[in-house]
Amino acid sequence: MWPAAAVPGEVSFREDLAAHIHDIMNPEWAGLTEQPTTDPGAATYFLFHDCDLATLRWGLSTLRLWYPAAVYDEPVAGPLPPSTFVLPVGDRTLRPEWMRYTARERLGVEPVEVPGGHCPHVSHPELVADVVSP
């Protein structure tokens, strides 16, 4: 499952960003000077804006620096396994247009569009579970 994800391609995500940042990222996100993992205000705005207060508090307590080197630094050599791409249409980090393109071109699937922001597994866990459950 790919929830609001950067799907690796023939070039690394880092290279993809360098060449196409304005196509991939929301301009506000691209202009951040601090990681949302160190700024609760930025995390609230970009990651948890669609959460109720209790879920927001919990989400903020889980923030950790996350750097998946295999996604950011390595291209994919060969096809990816069959997957489901969950596309939150209210995402404030990745552009929904780019996620649609990525799901279709890199995974060969139609994205499943859900309401909400970048962390639908936090704000709408039952909905995401229904999407990925057979």
Short mmCIF file of C-alpha atoms in Angstrom, two decimals:
data_model
loop_
_atom_site.label_atom_id
_atom_site.label_comp_id
_atom_site.label_asym_id
_atom_site.label_seq_id
_atom_site.Cartn_x
_atom_site.Cartn_y
_atom_site.Cartn_z
CA MET A 1 0.00 0.00 0.00
CA TRP A 2 1.15 3.49 -0.87
CA PRO A 3 -0.67 6.11 1.26
CA ALA A 4 0.07 9.62 -0.10
CA ALA A 5 3.44 8.29 -1.12
CA ALA A 6 6.44 9.16 -3.18
CA VAL A 7 6.74 6.13 -5.44
CA PRO A 8 10.31 5.59 -6.61
CA GLY A 9 10.96 5.56 -10.33
CA GLU A 10 13.81 5.25 -12.81
CA VAL A 11 15.59 8.08 -11.00
CA SER A 12 15.76 8.61 -7.26
CA PHE A 13 13.07 10.69 -5.61
CA ARG A 14 15.79 13.20 -4.68
CA GLU A 15 16.65 13.61 -8.39
CA ASP A 16 12.96 13.73 -9.30
CA LEU A 17 12.42 16.51 -6.76
CA ALA A 18 15.41 18.48 -7.99
CA ALA A 19 14.05 18.40 -11.53
CA HIS A 20 10.31 18.71 -10.83
CA ILE A 21 9.76 20.07 -7.31
CA HIS A 22 6.93 22.39 -8.36
CA ASP A 23 5.08 19.54 -10.06
CA ILE A 24 5.52 17.22 -7.08
CA MET A 25 5.27 19.34 -3.95
CA ASN A 26 2.77 21.86 -2.68
CA PRO A 27 4.59 25.25 -2.91
CA GLU A 28 4.09 25.89 0.81
CA TRP A 29 5.67 22.53 1.68
CA ALA A 30 8.55 23.09 -0.72
CA GLY A 31 9.27 26.39 1.04
CA LEU A 32 9.55 24.94 4.55
CA THR A 33 12.76 25.77 6.37
CA GLU A 34 12.23 23.27 9.23
CA GLN A 35 11.12 19.67 9.20
CA PRO A 36 7.52 19.25 10.37
CA THR A 37 8.88 16.64 12.78
CA THR A 38 10.44 19.51 14.77
CA ASP A 39 7.66 22.08 14.30
CA PRO A 40 4.23 21.14 15.72
CA GLY A 41 2.58 24.03 13.89
CA ALA A 42 3.89 22.85 10.53
CA ALA A 43 2.99 19.24 11.35
CA THR A 44 -0.54 20.30 12.25
CA TYR A 45 -0.96 22.33 9.07
CA PHE A 46 0.62 19.88 6.63
CA LEU A 47 0.15 16.43 8.14
CA PHE A 48 -2.79 16.45 10.55
CA HIS A 49 -5.06 19.33 9.44
CA ASP A 50 -8.02 16.98 8.98
CA CYS A 51 -7.77 15.30 12.39
CA ASP A 52 -10.02 15.86 15.36
CA LEU A 53 -8.30 17.31 18.43
CA ALA A 54 -7.64 14.00 20.19
CA THR A 55 -6.19 12.45 17.03
CA LEU A 56 -4.11 15.57 16.38
CA ARG A 57 -2.60 15.38 19.87
CA TRP A 58 -1.82 11.71 19.38
CA GLY A 59 -0.37 12.33 15.90
CA LEU A 60 1.92 15.08 17.18
CA SER A 61 3.19 12.72 19.90
CA THR A 62 4.31 10.23 17.21
CA LEU A 63 6.45 12.60 15.16
CA ARG A 64 9.96 11.33 14.45
CA LEU A 65 12.50 12.20 11.80
CA TRP A 66 11.84 9.75 8.98
CA TYR A 67 14.23 9.36 6.09
CA PRO A 68 13.54 6.32 3.92
CA ALA A 69 16.80 6.28 2.00
CA ALA A 70 15.59 3.56 -0.35
CA VAL A 71 12.81 5.88 -1.55
CA TYR A 72 14.73 9.15 -1.57
CA ASP A 73 18.13 8.07 -2.80
CA GLU A 74 17.68 4.94 -4.90
CA PRO A 75 15.96 4.47 -8.26
CA VAL A 76 13.85 1.38 -8.84
CA ALA A 77 15.40 -1.28 -11.02
CA GLY A 78 12.45 -3.12 -12.45
CA PRO A 79 8.70 -3.19 -11.97
CA LEU A 80 7.13 -2.75 -8.55
CA PRO A 81 4.79 -5.44 -7.19
CA PRO A 82 1.01 -4.98 -7.49
CA SER A 83 -0.08 -2.28 -5.08
CA THR A 84 -2.85 -0.01 -3.91
CA PHE A 85 -2.25 3.73 -3.96
CA VAL A 86 -4.32 5.76 -1.49
CA LEU A 87 -4.55 9.38 -2.66
CA PRO A 88 -5.84 11.90 -0.12
CA VAL A 89 -7.33 14.70 -2.22
CA GLY A 90 -6.70 17.35 0.46
CA ASP A 91 -2.97 16.64 0.74
CA ARG A 92 -0.90 19.76 1.53
CA THR A 93 2.48 18.14 0.90
CA LEU A 94 2.39 16.17 -2.35
CA ARG A 95 0.28 17.47 -5.21
CA PRO A 96 -2.70 15.21 -5.94
CA GLU A 97 -2.07 15.59 -9.71
CA TRP A 98 1.43 14.20 -9.29
CA MET A 99 0.23 11.35 -7.09
CA ARG A 100 -2.37 10.39 -9.75
CA TYR A 101 0.36 10.38 -12.41
CA THR A 102 2.73 8.39 -10.20
CA ALA A 103 0.14 5.74 -9.31
CA ARG A 104 -0.74 5.23 -12.97
CA GLU A 105 2.72 5.45 -14.51
CA ARG A 106 4.91 3.85 -11.85
CA LEU A 107 2.52 1.35 -10.28
CA GLY A 108 0.11 0.80 -13.16
CA VAL A 109 -2.95 1.33 -10.96
CA GLU A 110 -5.73 3.84 -10.58
CA PRO A 111 -5.33 5.60 -7.25
CA VAL A 112 -8.09 5.21 -4.69
CA GLU A 113 -9.04 8.78 -3.82
CA VAL A 114 -10.08 9.48 -0.24
CA PRO A 115 -10.91 12.68 1.62
CA GLY A 116 -8.33 14.24 3.87
CA GLY A 117 -4.72 15.19 4.11
CA HIS A 118 -1.29 13.62 3.91
CA CYS A 119 -1.85 11.11 6.72
CA PRO A 120 -5.18 9.43 5.90
CA HIS A 121 -4.12 6.40 7.93
CA VAL A 122 -4.18 8.72 10.98
CA SER A 123 -7.22 10.88 10.25
CA HIS A 124 -9.38 8.21 8.56
CA PRO A 125 -7.96 4.80 9.61
CA GLU A 126 -11.23 2.90 9.06
CA LEU A 127 -11.54 4.27 5.54
CA VAL A 128 -7.95 3.33 4.66
CA ALA A 129 -8.49 -0.13 6.17
CA ASP A 130 -11.58 -0.58 4.00
CA VAL A 131 -9.59 0.42 0.90
CA VAL A 132 -6.82 -2.11 1.48
CA SER A 133 -8.88 -4.96 2.93
CA PRO A 134 -10.08 -7.61 0.48
#
